[in-house]
mmCIF file of C-alpha atoms and ligand atoms in Angstrom:
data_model
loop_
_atom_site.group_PDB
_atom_site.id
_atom_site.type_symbol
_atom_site.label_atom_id
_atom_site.label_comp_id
_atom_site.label_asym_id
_atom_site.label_seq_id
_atom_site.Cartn_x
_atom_site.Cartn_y
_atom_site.Cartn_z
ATOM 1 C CA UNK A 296 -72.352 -68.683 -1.770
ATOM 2 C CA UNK A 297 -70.693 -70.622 1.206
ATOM 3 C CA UNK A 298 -67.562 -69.215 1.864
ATOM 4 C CA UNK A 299 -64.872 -72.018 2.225
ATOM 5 C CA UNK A 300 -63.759 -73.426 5.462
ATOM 6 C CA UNK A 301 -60.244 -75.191 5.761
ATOM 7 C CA UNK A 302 -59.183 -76.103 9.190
ATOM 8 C CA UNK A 303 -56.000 -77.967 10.228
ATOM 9 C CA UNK A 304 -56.063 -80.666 12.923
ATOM 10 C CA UNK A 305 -52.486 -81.095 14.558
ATOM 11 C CA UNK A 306 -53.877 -84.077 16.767
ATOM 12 C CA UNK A 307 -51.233 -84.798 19.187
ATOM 13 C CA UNK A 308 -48.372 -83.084 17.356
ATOM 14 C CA UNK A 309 -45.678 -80.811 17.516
ATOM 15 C CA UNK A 310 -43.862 -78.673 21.110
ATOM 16 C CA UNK A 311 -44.418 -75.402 21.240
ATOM 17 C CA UNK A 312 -41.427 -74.748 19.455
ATOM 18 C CA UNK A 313 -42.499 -76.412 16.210
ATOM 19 C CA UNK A 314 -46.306 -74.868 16.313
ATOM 20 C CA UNK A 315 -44.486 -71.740 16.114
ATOM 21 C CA UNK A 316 -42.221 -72.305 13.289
ATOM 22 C CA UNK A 317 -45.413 -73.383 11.888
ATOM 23 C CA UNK A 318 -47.111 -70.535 12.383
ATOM 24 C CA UNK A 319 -44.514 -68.630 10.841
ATOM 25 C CA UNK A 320 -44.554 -70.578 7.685
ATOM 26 C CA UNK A 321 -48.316 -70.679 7.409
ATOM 27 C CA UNK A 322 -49.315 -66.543 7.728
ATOM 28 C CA UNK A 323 -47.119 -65.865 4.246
ATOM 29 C CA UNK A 324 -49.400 -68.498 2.596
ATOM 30 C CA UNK A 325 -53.032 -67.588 4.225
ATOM 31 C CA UNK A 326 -53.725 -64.289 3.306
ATOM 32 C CA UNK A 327 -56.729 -64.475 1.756
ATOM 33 C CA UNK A 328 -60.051 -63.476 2.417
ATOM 34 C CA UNK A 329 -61.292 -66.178 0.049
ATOM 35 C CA UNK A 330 -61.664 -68.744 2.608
ATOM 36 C CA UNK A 331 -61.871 -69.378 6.320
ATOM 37 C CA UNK A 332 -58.259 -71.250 7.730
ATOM 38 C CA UNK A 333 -58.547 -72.495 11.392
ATOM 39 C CA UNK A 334 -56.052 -74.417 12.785
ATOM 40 C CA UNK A 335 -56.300 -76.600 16.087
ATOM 41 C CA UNK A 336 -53.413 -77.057 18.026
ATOM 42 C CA UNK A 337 -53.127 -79.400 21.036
ATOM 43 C CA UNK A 338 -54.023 -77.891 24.030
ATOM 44 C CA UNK A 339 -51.030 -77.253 25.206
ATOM 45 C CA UNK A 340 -49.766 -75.259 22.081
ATOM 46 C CA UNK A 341 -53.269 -72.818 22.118
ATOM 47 C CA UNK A 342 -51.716 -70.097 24.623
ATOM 48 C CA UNK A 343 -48.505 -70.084 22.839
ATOM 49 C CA UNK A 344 -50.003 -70.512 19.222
ATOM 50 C CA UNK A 345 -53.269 -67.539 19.771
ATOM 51 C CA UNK A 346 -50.442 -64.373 20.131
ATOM 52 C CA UNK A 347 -48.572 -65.467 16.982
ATOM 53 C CA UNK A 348 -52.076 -65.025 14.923
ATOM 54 C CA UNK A 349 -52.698 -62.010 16.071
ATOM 55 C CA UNK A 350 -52.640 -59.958 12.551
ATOM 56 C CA UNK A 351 -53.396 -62.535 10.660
ATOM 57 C CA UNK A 352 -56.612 -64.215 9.079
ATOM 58 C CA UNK A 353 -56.060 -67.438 11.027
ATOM 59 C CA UNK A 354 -58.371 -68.477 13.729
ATOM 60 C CA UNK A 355 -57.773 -70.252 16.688
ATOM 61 C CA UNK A 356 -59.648 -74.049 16.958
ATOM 62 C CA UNK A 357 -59.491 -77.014 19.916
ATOM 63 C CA UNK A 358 -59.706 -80.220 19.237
ATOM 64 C CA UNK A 359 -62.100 -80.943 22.249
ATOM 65 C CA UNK A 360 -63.801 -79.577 24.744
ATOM 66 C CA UNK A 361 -65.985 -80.927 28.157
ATOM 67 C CA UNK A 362 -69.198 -80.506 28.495
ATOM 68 C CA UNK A 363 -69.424 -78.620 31.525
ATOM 69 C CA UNK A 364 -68.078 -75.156 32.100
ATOM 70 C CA UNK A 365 -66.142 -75.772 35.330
ATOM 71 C CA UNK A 366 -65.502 -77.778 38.272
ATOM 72 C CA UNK A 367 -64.180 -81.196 39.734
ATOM 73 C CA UNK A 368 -63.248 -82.779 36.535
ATOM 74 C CA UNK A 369 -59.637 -83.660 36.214
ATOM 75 C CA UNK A 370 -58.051 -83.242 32.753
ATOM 76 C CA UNK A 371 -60.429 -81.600 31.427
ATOM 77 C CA UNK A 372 -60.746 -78.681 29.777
ATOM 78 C CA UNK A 373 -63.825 -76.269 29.379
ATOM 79 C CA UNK A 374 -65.617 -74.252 26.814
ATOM 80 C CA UNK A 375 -65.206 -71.058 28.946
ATOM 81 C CA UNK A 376 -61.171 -71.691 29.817
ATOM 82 C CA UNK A 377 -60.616 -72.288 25.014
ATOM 83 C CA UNK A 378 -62.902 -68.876 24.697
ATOM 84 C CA UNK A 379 -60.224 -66.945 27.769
ATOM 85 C CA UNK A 380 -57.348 -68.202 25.572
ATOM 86 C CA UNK A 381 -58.419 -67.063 21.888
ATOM 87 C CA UNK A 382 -60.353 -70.103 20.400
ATOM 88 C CA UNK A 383 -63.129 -69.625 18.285
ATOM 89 C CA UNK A 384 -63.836 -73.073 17.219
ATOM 90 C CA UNK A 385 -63.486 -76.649 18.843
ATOM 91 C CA UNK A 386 -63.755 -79.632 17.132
ATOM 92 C CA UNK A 387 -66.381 -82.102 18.680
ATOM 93 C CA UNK A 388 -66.862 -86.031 18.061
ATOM 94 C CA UNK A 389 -64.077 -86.380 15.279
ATOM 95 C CA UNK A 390 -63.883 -90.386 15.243
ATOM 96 C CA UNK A 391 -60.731 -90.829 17.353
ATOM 97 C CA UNK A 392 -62.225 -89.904 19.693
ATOM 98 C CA UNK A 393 -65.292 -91.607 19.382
ATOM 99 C CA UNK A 394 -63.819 -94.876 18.906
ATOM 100 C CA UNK A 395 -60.541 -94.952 20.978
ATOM 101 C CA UNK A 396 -62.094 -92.672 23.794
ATOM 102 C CA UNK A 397 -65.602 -94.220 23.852
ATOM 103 C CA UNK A 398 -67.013 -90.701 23.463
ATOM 104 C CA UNK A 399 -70.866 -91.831 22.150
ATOM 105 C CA UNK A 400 -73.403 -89.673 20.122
ATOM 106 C CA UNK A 401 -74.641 -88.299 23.693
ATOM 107 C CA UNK A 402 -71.651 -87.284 24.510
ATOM 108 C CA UNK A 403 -70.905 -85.424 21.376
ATOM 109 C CA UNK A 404 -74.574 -83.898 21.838
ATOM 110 C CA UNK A 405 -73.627 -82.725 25.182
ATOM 111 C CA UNK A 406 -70.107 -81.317 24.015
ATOM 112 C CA UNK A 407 -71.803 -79.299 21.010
ATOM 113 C CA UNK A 408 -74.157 -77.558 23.059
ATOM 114 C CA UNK A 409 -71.390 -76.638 25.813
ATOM 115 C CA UNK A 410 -69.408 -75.177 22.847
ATOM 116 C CA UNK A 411 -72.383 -73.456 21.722
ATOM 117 C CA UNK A 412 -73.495 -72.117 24.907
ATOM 118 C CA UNK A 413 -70.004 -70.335 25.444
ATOM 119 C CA UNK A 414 -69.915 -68.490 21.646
ATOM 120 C CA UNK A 415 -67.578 -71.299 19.983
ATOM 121 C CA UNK A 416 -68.333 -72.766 16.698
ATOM 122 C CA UNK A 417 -68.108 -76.365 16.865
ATOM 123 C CA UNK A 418 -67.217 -78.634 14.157
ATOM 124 C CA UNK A 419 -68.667 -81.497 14.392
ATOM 125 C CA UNK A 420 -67.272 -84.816 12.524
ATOM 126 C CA UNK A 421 -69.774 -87.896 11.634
ATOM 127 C CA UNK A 422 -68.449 -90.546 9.265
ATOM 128 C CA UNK A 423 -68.594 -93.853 8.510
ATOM 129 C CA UNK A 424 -66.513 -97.116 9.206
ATOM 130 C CA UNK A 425 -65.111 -99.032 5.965
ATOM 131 C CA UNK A 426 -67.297 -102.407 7.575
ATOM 132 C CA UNK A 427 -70.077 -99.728 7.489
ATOM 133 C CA UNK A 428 -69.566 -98.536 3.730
ATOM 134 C CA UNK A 429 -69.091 -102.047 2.730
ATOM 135 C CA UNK A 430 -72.578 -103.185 4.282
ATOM 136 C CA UNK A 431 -74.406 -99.918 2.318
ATOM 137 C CA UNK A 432 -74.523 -98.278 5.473
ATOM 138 C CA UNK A 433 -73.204 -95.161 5.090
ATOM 139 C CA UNK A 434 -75.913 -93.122 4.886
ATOM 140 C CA UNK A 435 -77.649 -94.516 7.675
ATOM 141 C CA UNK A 436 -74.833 -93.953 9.858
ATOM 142 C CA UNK A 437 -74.750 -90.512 8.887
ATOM 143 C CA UNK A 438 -77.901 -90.179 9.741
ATOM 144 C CA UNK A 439 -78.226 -91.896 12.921
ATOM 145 C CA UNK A 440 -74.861 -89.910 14.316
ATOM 146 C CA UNK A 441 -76.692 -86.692 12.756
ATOM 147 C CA UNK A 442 -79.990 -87.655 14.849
ATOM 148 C CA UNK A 443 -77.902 -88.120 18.302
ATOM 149 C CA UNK A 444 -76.052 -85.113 18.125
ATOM 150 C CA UNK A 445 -78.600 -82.538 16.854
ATOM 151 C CA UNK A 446 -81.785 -84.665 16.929
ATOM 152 C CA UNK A 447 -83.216 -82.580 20.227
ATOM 153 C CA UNK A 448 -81.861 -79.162 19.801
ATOM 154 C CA UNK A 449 -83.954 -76.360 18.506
ATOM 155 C CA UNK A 450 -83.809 -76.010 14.515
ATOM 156 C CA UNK A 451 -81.476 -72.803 14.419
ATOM 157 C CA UNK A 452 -78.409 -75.057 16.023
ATOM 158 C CA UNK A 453 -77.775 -75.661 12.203
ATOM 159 C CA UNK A 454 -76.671 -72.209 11.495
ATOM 160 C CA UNK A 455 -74.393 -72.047 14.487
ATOM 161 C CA UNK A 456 -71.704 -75.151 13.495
ATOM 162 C CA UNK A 457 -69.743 -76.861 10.879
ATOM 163 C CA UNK A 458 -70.259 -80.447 10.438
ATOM 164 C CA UNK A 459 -67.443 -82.484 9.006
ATOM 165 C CA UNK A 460 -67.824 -85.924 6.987
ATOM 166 C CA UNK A 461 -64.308 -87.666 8.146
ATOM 167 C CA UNK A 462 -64.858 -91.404 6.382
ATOM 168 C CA UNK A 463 -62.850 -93.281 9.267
ATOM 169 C CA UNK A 464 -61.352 -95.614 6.715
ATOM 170 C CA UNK A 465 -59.851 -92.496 5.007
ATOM 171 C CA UNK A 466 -58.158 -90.961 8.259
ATOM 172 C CA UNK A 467 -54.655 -91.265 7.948
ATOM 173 C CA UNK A 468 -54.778 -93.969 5.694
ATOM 174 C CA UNK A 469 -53.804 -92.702 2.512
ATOM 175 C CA UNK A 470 -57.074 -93.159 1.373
ATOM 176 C CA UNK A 471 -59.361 -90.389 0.783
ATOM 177 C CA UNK A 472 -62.954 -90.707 -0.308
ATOM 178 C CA UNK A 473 -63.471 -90.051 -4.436
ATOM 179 C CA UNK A 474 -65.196 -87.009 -5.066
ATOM 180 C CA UNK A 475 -68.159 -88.454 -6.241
ATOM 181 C CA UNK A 476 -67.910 -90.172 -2.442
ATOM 182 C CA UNK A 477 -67.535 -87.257 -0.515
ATOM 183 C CA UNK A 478 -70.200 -85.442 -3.200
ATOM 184 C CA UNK A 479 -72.924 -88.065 -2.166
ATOM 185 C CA UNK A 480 -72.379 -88.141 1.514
ATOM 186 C CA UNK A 481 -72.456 -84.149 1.538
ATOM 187 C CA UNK A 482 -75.890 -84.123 -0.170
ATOM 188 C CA UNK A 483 -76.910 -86.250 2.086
ATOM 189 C CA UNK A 484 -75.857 -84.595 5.216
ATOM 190 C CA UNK A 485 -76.918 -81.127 3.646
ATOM 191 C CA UNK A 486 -80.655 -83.143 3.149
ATOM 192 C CA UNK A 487 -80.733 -84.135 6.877
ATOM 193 C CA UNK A 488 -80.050 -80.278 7.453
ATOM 194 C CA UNK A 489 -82.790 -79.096 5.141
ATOM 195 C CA UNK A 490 -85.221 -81.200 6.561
ATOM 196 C CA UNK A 491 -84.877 -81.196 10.410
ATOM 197 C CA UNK A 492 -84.067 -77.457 10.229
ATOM 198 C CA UNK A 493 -85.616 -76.088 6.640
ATOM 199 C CA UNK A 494 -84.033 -75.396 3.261
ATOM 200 C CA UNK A 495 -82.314 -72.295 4.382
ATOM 201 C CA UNK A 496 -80.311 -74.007 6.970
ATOM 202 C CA UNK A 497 -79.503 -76.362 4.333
ATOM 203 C CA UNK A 498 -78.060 -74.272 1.960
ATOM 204 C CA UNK A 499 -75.747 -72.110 4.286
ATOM 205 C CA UNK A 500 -74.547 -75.021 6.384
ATOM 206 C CA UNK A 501 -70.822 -75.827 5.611
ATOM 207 C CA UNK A 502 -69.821 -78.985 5.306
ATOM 208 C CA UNK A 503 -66.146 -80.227 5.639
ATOM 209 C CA UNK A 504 -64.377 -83.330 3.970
ATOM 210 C CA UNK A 505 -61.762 -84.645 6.210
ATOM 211 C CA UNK A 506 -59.865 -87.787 5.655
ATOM 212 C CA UNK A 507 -56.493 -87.978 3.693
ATOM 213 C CA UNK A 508 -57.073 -85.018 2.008
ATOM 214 C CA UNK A 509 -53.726 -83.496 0.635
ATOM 215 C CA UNK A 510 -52.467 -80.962 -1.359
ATOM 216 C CA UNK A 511 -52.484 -83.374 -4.365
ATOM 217 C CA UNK A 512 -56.330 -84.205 -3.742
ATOM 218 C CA UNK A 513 -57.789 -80.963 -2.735
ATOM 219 C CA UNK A 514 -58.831 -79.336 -5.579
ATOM 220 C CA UNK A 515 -60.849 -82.265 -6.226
ATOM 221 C CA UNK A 516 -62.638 -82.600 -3.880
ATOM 222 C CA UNK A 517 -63.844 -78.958 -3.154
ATOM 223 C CA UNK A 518 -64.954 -78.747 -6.338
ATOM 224 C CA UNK A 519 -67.839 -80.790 -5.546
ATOM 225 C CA UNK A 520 -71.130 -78.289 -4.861
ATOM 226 C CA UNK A 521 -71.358 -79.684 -1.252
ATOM 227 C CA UNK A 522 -67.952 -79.591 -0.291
ATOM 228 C CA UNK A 523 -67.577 -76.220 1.839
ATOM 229 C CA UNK A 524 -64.007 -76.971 2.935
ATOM 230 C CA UNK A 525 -61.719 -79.664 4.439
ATOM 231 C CA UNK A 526 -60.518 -80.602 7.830
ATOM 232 C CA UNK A 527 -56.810 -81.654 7.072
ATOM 233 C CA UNK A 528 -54.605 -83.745 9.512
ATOM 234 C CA UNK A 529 -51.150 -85.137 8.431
ATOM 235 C CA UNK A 530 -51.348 -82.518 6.075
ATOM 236 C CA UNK A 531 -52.157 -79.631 7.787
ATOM 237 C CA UNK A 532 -48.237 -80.184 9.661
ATOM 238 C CA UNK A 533 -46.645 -78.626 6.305
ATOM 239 C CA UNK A 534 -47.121 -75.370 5.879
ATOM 240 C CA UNK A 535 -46.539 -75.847 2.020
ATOM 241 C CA UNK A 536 -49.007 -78.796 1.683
ATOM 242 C CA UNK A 537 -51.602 -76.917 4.176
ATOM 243 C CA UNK A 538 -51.135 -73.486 2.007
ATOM 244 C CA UNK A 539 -51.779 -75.318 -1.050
ATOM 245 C CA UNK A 540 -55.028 -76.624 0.096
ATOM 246 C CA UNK A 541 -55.952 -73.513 1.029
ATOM 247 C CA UNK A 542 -55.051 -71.725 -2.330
ATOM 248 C CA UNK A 543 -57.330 -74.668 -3.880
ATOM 249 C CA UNK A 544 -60.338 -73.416 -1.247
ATOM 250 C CA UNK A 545 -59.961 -69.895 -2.461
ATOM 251 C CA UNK A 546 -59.364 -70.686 -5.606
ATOM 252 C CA UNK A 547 -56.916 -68.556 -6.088
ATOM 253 C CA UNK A 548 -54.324 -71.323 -8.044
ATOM 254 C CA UNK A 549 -54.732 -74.590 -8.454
ATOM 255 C CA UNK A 550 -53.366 -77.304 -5.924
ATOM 256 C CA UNK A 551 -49.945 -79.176 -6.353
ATOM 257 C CA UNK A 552 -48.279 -81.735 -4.680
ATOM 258 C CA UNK A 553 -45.488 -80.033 -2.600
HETATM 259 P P1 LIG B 699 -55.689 -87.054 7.902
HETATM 260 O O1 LIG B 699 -55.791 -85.817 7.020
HETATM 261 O O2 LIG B 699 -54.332 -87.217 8.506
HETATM 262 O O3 LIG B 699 -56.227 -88.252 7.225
HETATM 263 O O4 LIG B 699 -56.655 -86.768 9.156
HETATM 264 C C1 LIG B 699 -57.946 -86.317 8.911
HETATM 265 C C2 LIG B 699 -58.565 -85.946 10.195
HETATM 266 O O5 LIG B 699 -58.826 -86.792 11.024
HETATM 267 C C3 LIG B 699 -58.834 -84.529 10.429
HETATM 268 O O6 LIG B 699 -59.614 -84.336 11.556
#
């Protein structure tokens, strides 16, 4: 059994002020030991944000990280500097980054193994463009972004990270994938796993959905056998929607629109 992994991604979002009324909200409705809940504050917030967890089953996530650990390279900010401050996780390659940043599959490679190197657990997001679905070319997109970032690495990377299938056309549109979507991409991706790093690695990998997915949708969705767990943005700003997906991970009630 995969244990399910919901992790909210605040993007560029909220003062410290309002990640900590956040907080407050969220620790009532995450006690459970029924899934994993990560959230991933800007960068700014993580110092303020990683004391208000303490006590609770929330874990501290980044949004990025550089590749290198430290040095001359202004603005960024370094696997060893997100461990110092409480993160466990950092997400790497989510598609904002890859298409408004330029940030290519080498890059993301490069990123990953930094994260890896320093004890985080990255998260790594692949996903396709709507041109891309609409030419049948999801799946070799998946693969191809799949080959780039974990093509060289030694076969145990896959039981050190998360991947994430964020659709691009369903990020913040409104429009998240159908199940049966999501289902078929997740096979997919859990293939690629089982056969670049064997069928054991395949079936403990977890594998997010990300894109659009709400309190309304959730249950849905992580129904599907290869849906481990969602990485929630607009959504994951509401500590009622946010708790609601994460009852529908745990499955401890079903999931209602707030
Ligand atoms: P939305 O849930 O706002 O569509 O964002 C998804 C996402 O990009 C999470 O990383």
């Amino acid at each position: 059994m995969r244990k399910p992994i919901i992790a909210g991604n605040w993007k560029a979002n909220l003062t410290l002020r309002e990640a900590a009324t956040l907080i407050h909200q969220l620790k009532g409705s995450c006690d459970t030991d029924a899934a994993d809940v990560v959230v991933c504050p800007p960068f700014t917030a993580l110092a303020a944000v990683a004391p208000l967890l303490k006590g609770s089953r929330i874990a501290l996530g980044a949004q990025d990280v550089f590749w290198e650990a430290a040095g001359a390279f202004t603005g960024e900010v370094t696997p060893p500097m997100l461990v110092d401050v409480g993160c466990r996780y950092a997400i790497v390659g989510h598609s904002e980054r890859r298409t408004q940043f330029g940030e290519s599959d080498e890059v993301v490679r490069r990123k990953l193994q930094a994260a890896l190197a320093h004890g985080l657990t990255p998260i790594v997001c692949i996903g396709e463009t709507l041109a891309q679905r609409e030419a049948a070319q999801t799946l070799d997109v998946l693969t191809r972004q799949l080959d780039g970032a974990l093509g060289g690495s030694p076969p145990d990377i896959c039981r050190r990270l998360i991947l994430a299938y964020e659709p691009v056309w369903a990020i913040g549109t409104g429009k998240h994938a159908t199940p049966e979507q999501a289902q078929e991409a997740h096979r997919a991706i859990r293939q690629w796993v089982a056969d670049r790093c064997g069928p054991e690695a395949g079936a403990a990998i977890r594998i997010q959905y990300g894109g659009s997915v709400t309190a309304a949708n959730a249950a849905g969705l992580l129904q599907q056998p290869d849906v481990d767990g969602a990485l929630v943005g607009g959504a994951s700003l509401k500590a009622e929607a946010f708790g609601a997906i994460i009852k529908a991970a745990a499955g401890t009630g079903a999931a209602s629109p707030p």
